[in-house]
Amino acid sequence: MTSHNLHALKNIEKMFMELLRNLREKIETLEKEKTGLLAEIEGLKEKGEAKARELESEVTTLRKEVKALEKLLNAKEKNTE
């Protein structure tokens, strides 16, 4: 093998090693970002579920108020007849 071919092979090896290092760094960065995004999604899901529970409670209260007002109006109508 000539020294020119050997030098070319070493350059190719160097390029592949750099590519491999860059890919590892990119994978590590993406894995960290994925972990962060999954945590953010979980937090948003928890906030959404809490908001849904709060709204359910408010709706239940409003339904009770509607029933109470209907009873009150029906009672008044019966009294005025």
XYZ file of C-alpha atoms in Angstrom:
81
model
C 0.000 0.000 0.000
C 1.377 3.376 -0.891
C 1.763 6.117 1.609
C -0.774 8.152 -0.343
C -3.403 5.399 0.088
C -2.506 5.027 3.758
C -2.859 8.779 4.273
C -6.233 8.757 2.480
C -7.457 5.872 4.666
C -6.366 7.690 7.818
C -8.264 10.789 6.669
C -11.357 8.692 5.995
C -11.019 7.061 9.417
C -10.663 10.494 11.006
C -13.797 11.711 9.193
C -15.777 8.658 10.304
C -14.649 9.061 13.901
C -15.711 12.715 13.826
C -19.030 11.756 12.275
C -19.546 9.107 14.945
C -18.719 11.606 17.713
C -21.122 14.156 16.222
C -23.868 11.557 15.948
C -23.375 10.501 19.571
C -23.573 14.126 20.704
C -26.689 14.706 18.622
C -28.342 11.557 19.987
C -27.486 12.578 23.549
C -28.890 16.067 22.984
C -32.075 14.684 21.450
C -32.526 12.190 24.283
C -32.220 14.991 26.832
C -34.708 17.098 24.884
C -37.085 14.122 24.644
C -36.885 13.600 28.412
C -37.630 17.280 28.997
C -40.543 17.269 26.572
C -42.043 14.143 28.120
C -41.838 15.776 31.544
C -43.450 18.937 30.159
C -46.242 16.898 28.564
C -46.870 15.094 31.847
C -47.062 18.417 33.677
C -49.503 19.798 31.120
C -51.642 16.658 31.350
C -51.788 17.044 35.131
C -52.784 20.709 34.780
C -55.436 19.758 32.234
C -56.847 17.049 34.483
C -56.908 19.455 37.436
C -58.727 22.046 35.302
C -61.241 19.394 34.180
C -61.897 18.409 37.819
C -62.363 22.062 38.734
C -64.811 22.587 35.879
C -66.723 19.428 36.782
C -67.101 20.748 40.304
C -68.312 24.117 39.040
C -70.801 22.445 36.685
C -72.116 20.285 39.515
C -72.589 23.385 41.662
C -74.365 25.204 38.829
C -76.679 22.236 38.253
C -77.587 22.264 41.941
C -78.282 25.991 41.744
C -80.499 25.476 38.674
C -82.500 22.780 40.479
C -82.838 24.950 43.572
C -84.031 27.899 41.466
C -86.487 25.683 39.569
C -87.916 24.433 42.852
C -88.132 27.979 44.153
C -89.910 29.180 40.991
C -92.294 26.205 40.995
C -93.096 26.826 44.659
C -93.792 30.524 43.950
C -95.988 29.657 40.975
C -98.015 27.266 43.126
C -98.393 29.929 45.824
C -99.581 32.577 43.387
C -102.214 30.328 41.805
